[in-house]
XYZ file of C-alpha atoms in Angstrom:
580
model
C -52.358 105.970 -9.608
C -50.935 103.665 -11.733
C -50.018 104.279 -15.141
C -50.643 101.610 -17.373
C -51.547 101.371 -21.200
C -54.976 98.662 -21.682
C -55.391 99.014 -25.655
C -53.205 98.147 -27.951
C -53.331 100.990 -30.761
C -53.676 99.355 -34.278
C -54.544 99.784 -38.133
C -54.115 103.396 -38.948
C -57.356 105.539 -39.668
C -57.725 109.241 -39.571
C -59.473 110.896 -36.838
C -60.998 113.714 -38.124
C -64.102 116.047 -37.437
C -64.797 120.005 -36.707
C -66.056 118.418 -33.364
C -63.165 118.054 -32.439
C -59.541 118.421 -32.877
C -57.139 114.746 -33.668
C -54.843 113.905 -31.119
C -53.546 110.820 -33.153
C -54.145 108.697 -36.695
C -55.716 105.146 -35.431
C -58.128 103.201 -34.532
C -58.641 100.510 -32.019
C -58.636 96.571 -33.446
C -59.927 93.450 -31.922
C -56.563 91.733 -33.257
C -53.928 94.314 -32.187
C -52.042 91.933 -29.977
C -51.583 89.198 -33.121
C -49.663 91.678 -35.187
C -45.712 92.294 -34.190
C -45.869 96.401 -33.483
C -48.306 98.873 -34.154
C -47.736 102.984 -35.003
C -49.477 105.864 -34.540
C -48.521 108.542 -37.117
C -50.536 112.234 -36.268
C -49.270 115.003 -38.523
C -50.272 117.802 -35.221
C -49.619 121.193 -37.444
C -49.887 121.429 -41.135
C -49.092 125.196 -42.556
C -49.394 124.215 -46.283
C -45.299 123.951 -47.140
C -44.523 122.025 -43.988
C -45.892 120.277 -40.797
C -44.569 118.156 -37.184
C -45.698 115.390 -36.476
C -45.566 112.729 -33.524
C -45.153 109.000 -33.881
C -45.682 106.325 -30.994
C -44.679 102.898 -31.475
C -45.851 99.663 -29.659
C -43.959 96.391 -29.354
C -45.972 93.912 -29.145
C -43.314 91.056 -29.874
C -40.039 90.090 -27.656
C -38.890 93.170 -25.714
C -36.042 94.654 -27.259
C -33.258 97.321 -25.668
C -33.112 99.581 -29.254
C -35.527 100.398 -31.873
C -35.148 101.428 -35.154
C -39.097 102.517 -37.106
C -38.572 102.862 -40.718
C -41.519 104.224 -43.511
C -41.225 105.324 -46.955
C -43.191 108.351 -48.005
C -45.355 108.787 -51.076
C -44.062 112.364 -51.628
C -42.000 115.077 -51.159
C -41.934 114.838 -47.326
C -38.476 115.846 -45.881
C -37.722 115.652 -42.429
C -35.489 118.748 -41.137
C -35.863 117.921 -37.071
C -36.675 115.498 -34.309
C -36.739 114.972 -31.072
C -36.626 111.937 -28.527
C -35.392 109.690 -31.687
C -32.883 110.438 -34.050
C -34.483 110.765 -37.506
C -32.678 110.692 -40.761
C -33.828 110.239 -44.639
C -32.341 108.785 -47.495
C -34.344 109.591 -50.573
C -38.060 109.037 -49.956
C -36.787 106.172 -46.544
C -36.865 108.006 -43.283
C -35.271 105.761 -40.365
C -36.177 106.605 -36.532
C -33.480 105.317 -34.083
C -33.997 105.497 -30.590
C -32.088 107.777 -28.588
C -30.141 106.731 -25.152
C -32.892 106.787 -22.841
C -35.733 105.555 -24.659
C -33.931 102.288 -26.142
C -35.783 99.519 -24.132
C -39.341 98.189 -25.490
C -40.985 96.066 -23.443
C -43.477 93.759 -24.877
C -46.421 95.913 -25.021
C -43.986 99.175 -24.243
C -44.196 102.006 -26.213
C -42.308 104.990 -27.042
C -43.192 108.454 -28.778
C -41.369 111.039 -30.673
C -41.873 113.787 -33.167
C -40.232 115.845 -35.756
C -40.707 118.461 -38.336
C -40.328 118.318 -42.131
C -41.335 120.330 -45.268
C -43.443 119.134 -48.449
C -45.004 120.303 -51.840
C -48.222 118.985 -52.944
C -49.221 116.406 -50.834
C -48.975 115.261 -47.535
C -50.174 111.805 -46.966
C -49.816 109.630 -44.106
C -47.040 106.580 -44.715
C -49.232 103.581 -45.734
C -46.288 101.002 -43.654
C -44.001 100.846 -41.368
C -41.676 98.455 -39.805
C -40.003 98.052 -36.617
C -36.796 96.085 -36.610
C -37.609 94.889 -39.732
C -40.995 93.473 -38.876
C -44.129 95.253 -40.358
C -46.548 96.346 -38.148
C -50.250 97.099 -38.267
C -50.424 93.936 -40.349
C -51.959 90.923 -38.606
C -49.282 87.995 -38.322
C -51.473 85.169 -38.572
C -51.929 84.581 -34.845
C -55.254 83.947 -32.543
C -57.324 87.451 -32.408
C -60.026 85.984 -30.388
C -60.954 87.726 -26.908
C -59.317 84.837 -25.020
C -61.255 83.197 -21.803
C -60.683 86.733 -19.697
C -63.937 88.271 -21.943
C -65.603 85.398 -23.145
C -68.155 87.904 -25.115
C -66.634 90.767 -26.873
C -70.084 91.992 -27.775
C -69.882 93.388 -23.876
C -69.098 96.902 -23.197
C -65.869 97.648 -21.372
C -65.728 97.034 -17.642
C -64.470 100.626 -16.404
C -62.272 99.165 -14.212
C -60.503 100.880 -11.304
C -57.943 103.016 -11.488
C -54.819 100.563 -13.134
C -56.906 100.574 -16.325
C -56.254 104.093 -16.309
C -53.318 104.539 -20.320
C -50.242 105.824 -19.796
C -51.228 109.258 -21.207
C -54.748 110.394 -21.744
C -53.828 112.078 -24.747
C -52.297 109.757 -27.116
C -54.803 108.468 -29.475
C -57.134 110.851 -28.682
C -59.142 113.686 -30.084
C -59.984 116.492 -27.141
C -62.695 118.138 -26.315
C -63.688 121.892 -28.122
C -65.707 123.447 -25.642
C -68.416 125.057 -28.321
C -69.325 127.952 -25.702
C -65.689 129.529 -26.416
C -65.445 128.248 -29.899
C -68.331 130.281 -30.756
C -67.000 133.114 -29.127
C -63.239 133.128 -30.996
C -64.973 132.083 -34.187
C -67.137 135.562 -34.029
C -63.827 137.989 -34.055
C -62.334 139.027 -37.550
C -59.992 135.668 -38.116
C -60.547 133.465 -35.229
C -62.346 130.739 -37.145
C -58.081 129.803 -37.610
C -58.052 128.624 -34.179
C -61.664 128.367 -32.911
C -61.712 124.345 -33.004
C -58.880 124.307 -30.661
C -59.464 122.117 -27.412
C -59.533 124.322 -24.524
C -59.790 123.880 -20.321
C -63.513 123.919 -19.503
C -63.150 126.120 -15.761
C -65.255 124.745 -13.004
C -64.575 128.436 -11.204
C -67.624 128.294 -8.588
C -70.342 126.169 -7.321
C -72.639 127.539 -9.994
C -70.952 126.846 -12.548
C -71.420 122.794 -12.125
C -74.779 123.391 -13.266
C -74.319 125.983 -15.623
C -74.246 130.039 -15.153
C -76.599 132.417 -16.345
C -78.106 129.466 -19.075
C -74.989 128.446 -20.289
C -73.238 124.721 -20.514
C -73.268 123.033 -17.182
C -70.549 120.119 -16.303
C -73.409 117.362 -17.499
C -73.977 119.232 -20.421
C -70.380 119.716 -21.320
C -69.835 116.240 -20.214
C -72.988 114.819 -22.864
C -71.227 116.999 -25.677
C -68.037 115.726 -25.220
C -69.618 111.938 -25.936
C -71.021 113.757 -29.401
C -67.789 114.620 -30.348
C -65.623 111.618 -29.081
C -68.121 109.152 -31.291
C -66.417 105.461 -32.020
C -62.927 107.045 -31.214
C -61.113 108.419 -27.645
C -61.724 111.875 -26.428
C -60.243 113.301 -23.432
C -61.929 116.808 -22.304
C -60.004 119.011 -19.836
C -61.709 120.568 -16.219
C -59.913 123.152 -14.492
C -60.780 122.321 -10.551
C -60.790 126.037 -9.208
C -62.170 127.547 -5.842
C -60.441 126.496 -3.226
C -61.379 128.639 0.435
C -59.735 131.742 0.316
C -58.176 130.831 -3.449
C -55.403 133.088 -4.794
C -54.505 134.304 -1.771
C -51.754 136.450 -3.208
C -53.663 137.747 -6.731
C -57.358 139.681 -6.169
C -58.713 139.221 -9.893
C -58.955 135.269 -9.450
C -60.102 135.614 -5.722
C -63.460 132.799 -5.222
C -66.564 133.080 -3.319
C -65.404 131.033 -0.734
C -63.999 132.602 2.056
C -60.883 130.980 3.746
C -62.538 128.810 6.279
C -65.101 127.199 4.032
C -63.384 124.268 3.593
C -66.831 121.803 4.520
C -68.620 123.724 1.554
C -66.114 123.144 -0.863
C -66.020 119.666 -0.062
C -69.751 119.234 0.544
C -70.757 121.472 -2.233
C -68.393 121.384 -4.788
C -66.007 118.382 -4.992
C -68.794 116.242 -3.825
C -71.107 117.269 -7.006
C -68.480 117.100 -9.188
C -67.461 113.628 -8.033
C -70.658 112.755 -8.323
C -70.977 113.002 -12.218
C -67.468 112.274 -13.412
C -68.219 108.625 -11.560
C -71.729 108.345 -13.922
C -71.122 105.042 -15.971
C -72.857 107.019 -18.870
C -69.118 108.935 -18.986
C -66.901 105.987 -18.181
C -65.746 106.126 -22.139
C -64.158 109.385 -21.828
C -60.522 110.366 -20.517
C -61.314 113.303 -18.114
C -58.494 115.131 -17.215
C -58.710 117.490 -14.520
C -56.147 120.486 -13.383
C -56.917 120.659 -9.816
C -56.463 123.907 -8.127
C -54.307 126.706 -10.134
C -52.110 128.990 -8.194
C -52.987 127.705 -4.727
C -49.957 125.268 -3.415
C -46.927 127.390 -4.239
C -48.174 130.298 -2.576
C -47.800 128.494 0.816
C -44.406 128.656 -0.202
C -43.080 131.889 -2.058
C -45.972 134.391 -0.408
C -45.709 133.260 3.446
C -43.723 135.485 6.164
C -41.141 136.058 6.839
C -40.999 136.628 2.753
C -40.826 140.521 1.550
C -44.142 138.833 -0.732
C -45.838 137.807 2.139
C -49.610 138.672 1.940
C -52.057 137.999 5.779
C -54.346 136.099 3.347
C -51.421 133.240 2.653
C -50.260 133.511 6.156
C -53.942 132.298 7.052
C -54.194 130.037 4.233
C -50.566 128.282 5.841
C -51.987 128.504 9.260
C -55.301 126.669 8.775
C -53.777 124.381 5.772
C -57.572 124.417 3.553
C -55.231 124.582 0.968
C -53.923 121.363 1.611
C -56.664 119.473 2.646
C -58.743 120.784 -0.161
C -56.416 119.655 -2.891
C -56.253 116.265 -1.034
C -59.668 115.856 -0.550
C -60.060 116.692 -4.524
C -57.441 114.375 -5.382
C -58.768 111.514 -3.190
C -62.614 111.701 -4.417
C -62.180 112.767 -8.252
C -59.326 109.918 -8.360
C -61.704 107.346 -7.226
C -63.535 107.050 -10.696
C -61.226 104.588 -13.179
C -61.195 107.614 -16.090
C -60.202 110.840 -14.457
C -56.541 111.530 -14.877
C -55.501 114.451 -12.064
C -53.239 116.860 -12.638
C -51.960 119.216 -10.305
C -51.021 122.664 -10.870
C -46.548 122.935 -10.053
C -46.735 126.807 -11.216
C -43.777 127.604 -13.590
C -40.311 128.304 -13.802
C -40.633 132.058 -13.107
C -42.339 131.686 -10.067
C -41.003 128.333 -8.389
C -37.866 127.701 -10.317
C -35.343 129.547 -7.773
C -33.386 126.912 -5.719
C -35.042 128.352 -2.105
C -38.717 128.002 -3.588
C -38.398 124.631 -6.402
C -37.889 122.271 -3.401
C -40.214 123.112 -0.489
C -42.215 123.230 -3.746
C -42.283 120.056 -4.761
C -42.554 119.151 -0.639
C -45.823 120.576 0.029
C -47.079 118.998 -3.866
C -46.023 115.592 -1.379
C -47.570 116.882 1.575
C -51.022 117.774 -0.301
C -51.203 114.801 -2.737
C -51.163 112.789 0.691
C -53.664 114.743 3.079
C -57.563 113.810 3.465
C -57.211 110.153 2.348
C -55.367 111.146 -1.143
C -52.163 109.301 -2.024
C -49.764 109.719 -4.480
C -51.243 106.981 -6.748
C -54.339 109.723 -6.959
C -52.087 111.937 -9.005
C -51.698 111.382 -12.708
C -49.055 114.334 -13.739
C -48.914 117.807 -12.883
C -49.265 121.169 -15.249
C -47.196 124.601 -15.480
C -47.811 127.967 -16.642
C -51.049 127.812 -16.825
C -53.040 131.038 -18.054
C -49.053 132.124 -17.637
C -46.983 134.039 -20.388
C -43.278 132.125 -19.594
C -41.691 131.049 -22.855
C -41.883 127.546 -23.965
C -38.197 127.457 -25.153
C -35.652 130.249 -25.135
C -33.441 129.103 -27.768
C -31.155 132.051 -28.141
C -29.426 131.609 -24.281
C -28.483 128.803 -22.253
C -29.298 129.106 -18.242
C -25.466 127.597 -18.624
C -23.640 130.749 -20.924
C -21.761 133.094 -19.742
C -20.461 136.473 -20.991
C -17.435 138.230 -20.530
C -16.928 135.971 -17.405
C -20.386 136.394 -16.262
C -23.067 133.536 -15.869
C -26.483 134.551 -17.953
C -28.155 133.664 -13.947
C -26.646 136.765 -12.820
C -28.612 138.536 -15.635
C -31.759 141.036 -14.556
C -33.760 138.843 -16.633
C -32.805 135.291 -14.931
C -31.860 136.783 -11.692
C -30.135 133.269 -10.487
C -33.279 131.321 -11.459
C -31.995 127.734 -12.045
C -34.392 127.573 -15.598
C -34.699 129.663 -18.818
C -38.209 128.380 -19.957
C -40.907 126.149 -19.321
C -39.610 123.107 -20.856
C -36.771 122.752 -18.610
C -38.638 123.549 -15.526
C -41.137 120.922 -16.880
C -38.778 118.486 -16.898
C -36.759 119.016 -14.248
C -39.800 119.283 -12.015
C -40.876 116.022 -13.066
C -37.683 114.419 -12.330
C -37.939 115.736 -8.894
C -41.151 114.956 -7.604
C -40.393 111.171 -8.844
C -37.335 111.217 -6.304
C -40.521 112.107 -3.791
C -42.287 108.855 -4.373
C -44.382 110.035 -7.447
C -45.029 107.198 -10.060
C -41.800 107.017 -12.512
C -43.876 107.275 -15.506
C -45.376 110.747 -14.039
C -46.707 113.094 -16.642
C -46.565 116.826 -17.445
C -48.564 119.165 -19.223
C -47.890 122.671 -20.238
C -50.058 125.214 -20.827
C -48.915 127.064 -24.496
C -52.143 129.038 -25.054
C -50.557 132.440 -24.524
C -46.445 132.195 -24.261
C -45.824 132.115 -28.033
C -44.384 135.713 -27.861
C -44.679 135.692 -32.107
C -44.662 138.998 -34.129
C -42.181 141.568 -35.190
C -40.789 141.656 -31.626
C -39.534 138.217 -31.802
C -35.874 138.299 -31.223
C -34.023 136.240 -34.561
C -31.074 135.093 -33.068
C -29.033 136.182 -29.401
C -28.395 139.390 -28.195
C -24.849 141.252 -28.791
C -22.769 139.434 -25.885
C -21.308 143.203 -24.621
C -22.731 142.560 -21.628
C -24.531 139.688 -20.173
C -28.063 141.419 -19.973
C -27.692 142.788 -23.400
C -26.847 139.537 -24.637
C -30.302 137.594 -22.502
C -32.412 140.584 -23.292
C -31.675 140.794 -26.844
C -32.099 137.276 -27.561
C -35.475 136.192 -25.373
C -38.480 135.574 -26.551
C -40.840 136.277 -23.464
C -41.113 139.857 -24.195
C -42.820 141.142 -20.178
C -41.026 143.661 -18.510
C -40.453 141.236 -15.715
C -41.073 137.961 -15.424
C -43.198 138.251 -12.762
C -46.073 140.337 -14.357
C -48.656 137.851 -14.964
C -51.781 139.938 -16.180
C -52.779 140.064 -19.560
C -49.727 140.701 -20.849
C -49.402 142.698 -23.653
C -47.286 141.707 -26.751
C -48.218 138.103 -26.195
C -48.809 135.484 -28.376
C -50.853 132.357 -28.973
C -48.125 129.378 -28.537
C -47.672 125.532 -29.506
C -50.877 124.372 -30.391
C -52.076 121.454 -28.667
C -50.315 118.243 -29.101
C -49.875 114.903 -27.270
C -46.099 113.704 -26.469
C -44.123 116.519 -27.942
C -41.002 116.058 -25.568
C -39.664 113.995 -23.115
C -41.953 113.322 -19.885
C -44.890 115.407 -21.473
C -48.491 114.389 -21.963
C -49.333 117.471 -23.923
C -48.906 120.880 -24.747
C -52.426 122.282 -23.823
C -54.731 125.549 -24.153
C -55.782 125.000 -20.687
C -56.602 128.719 -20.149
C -58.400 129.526 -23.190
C -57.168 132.404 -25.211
C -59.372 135.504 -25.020
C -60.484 134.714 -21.687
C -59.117 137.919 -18.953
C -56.826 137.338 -16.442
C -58.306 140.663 -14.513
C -60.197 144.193 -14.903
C -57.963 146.850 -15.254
C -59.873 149.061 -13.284
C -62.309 148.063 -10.707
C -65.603 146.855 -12.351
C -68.541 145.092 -8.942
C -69.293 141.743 -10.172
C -70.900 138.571 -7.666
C -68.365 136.844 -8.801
C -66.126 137.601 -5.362
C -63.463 139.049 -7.896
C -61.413 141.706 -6.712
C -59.235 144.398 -8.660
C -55.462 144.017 -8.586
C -53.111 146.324 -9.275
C -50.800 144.256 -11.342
C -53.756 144.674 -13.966
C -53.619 148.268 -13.856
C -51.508 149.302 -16.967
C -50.303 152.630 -14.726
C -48.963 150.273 -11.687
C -45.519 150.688 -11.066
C -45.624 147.417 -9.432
C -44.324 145.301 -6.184
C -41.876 143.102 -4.751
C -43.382 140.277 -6.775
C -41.973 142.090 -9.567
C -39.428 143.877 -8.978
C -41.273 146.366 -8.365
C -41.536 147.001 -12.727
C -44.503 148.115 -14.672
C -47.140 145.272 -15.033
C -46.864 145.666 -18.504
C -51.243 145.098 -18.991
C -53.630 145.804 -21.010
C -55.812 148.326 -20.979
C -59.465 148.416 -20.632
C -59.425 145.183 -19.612
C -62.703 143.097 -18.155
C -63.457 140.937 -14.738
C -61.290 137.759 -15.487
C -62.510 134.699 -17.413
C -64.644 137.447 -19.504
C -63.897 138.088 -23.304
C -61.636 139.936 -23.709
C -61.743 141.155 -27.665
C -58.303 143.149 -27.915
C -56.473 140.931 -26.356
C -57.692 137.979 -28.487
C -56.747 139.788 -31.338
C -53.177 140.803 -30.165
C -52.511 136.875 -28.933
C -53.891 135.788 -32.686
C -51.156 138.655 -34.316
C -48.082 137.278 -32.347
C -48.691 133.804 -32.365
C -45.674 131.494 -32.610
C -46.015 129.234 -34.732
C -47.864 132.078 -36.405
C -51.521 131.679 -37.994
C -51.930 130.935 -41.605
């Protein structure tokens, strides 16, 4: 796939709407290429006495190898941090310098950053800024008409294949709120804070493409989604989930396929889905699909001769549907010009050990070119989804040591090479680009329930007596062990969604959407083909998976993807950033 950005982002104008939630402050302008740079400026979080932001610039003049972006703000605006440019204020003048790796701007190259500041009264958006001294969003003089490539510019776009794909499917874009579960979080006591939220619409069975029990279908989430986007971009999220024999290692999420139906879920379930994502009538939106959660790494981590070895990955391994059905996924759903795949890379408490990150990333390779997929098919990858691991743990460094001991020999880090998911984000990034992924390969992670807010929220490191009293004092993911993975108590909603918030990240995303169950904590017959696991039990003492710890659940919990009213409630009370 390659990556490649096709409109120029222009004059700024709010996106707004409860339809949806604003990914960025623009709006597209027949003229953008005869003005000399153009800015998006999205204030992402707004809490009343403070708010973060993210900024992406566009050259559109000579390429350049640094940047400086400088705006004056109309009131009390202060900038206290920033990341991926170095931000500083004089007075009302805030200057953005580019950092070391993010110098060069191409003509028509653009680069992103954000930052965090405080206000009183009001918060409006910067009316100009300037790039190297040149103002942008204003119109230079130059030709604006189409040229002799679209001699009529009264004709709708031509869809293209897949090089018209942007660089990331999130900037300048609203995304989708899937109104089935923001009706359901807007009905509990508070939840109308965080009910327009974009969240992961699940495609978890065949059923479900055309809708179960008379709810939304794929069409009909598809035909909303064009409601919401109106004259601006929308991007709306599909989780691609039921793979033959899926979770082979975890019974709540088990599918109805069984592990040699590998022609149906071609035949009767990528096929469909294919099918309508390639309908002209939805060639305006950015579809982004997560294709296949928990499947890959198990082939890795839960295989003999491993003490986690289950016979249902051993068969999964030996007949490789795993493999062909992500390929096959990959190869069909990247065929249409505006789906963006993104395949699930697990996170940092599952694959970031040195014996399980690289055969990782290998059979990521090995899938993303089986069944006529290439690399090219694959737009980014996603961790921790519907996972609890931290975002940032900024009280200990995976590189501190106490007393002479590293904080990897720690229970807590038990020689994993990462602390949190943004490192493991980025470092897994890195990697699979030294594999022949595109270089401008994007991540998402998924913050809906790793906030791990509340009064249990550590404020600063642990006493450094001893180097697991110093990691366990100071972290913020609260679990007993970081392998318990099961509605999770003490949890918290995290970032909220936001596009480009770090280095080599689309977006921080709600992909599993907060409420929904991860498992029953007691066995509850569905026709689902969802079976109970222990690790949702509150009373299990555990397994090798985790240490053989408590699992650290929830009690009375229902079949997964149900609501799940207590546990909504307890991710709303620890959210970090917390609720207003």
């Amino acid at each position: 796939m390659t990556r490649s950005r096709t409109a120029m982002l222009a004059a700024l104008t709010l996106v707004a709407g409860a339809s949806g939630t604003a990914f960025a402050a623009h709006s597209a302008n027949a003229g953008a290429a005869a003005v000399p740079c153009t800015v998006d400026y999205e204030v992402q979080n707004d809490w009343g006495s403070g708010f973060t932001a993210a900024v992406t610039v566009t050259n559109n003049g000579a390429a350049t190898s640094s940047w400086s972006l400088g705006w004056t703000y109309a009131g009390s605006q202060k900038v206290s941090n920033s990341w991926n440019a170095k931000v500083s204020q004089s007075g009302a003048a805030v200057t953005a310098a580019n950092e070391s790796y993010n110098g060069t701007l191409s003509t028509g190259g653009s680069a992103s950053f954000g930052f965090q500041a405080t206000y009183s009264g009001s918060n409006a958006i910067p009316a100009t800024f300037t790039l190297n001294g040149e103002t942008c969003n204003v119109d230079d003089g130059g030709p604006t008409d189409p040229g002799p490539t679209d001699p009529d510019p009264t004709d709708p776009p031509d869809p293209g294949g897949p090089s018209d794909r942007v660089d990331n499917p999130y900037d300048g874009a609203k995304v989708y709120v899937n109104p089935e579960w923001q009706e359901k979080a807007a009905a509990e006591p508070g939840g109308d804070r965080i009910s327009d939220q974009p969240t992961g619409v699940w495609l978890d069975r065949i059923a479900a493409i055309e809708g179960v029990n008379g709810g939304m279908g794929l069409r009909d989430h598809l035909d909303e989604a064009l409601v919401q986007k109106g004259s601006g971009e929308l991007a709306i999220q599909l989780v691609i989930y039921n793979l033959p024999g899926r979770d082979c290692a975890a019974l709540a999420s088990n599918g109805e396929l069984d592990a040699t139906e590998i022609d149906r879920y071609k035949t009767e379930y990528i096929d469909p889905i294919a099918a309508i994502l390639a309908d002209p009538k939805y060639a305006g939106l950015r579809i982004v699909t997560t294709v296949e959660i928990d499947s890959l790494p198990n082939l890795v981590t839960n295989v003999s001769p491993r003490e986690t070895a289950t016979e249902n990955c051993d068969e999964m391994k030996a007949n490789g549907n795993y493999q062909k059905g992500v390929g096959y996924a990959l190869n069909k759903l990247g065929d249409t010009a505006n789906v963006y795949n993104y395949v699930d890379a697990g996170h940092h408490g599952w694959l970031g050990w040195d014996s399980n990150f690289g055969p990782s990333a290998d059979m990521f390779k090995t899938a993303a070119t089986t069944e006529g997929a290439t690399v090219d098919d694959v737009h980014g990858f996603i961790v921790n989804t519907a996972n609890y691991s931290a975002l940032k743990e900024e009280n200990f460094k995976i590189t501190d040591s106490v007393n002479g001991t590293s904080v990897r020999q720690s229970d807590w880090v038990d020689w994993n090479q990462y602390t949190d998911e943004l490192s493991y984000a980025q470092a897994m990034r890195d990697k699979l680009v030294t594999l022949g992924f595109d270089q401008n390969l994007g991540m998402l992670i998924d913050t809906s329930r790793n906030g791990w807010g509340g009064a249990a929220r550590p404020a600063g490191p642990g006493p450094q007596t001893d180097v697991n009293a110093y990691v366990d004092g100071g972290r913020y993911d609260r679990r007993i062990h970081l392998g318990n993975w099961c509605n999770q108590s003490g949890a918290g909603l995290g970032e909220r969604p936001q596009a480009s918030p770090a280095a080599g990240i689309d977006a921080y995303v709600w992909m599993k959407p907060p409420g929904e169950s991860d498992g029953a904590s007691e066995p509850i017959d569905n026709d689902e083909g969802k079976g109970f696991d222990r690790m949702c039990d509150p009373t299990y003492e555990g397994n090798p998976r985790n240490g053989g710890n408590p699992s650290g659940a929830l009690d009375n919990a229902p079949v997964s993807g149900h609501w799940f009213s207590a546990q909504f409630q307890e991710l709303m009370k620890n959210a970090y950033p917390p609720l207003s």
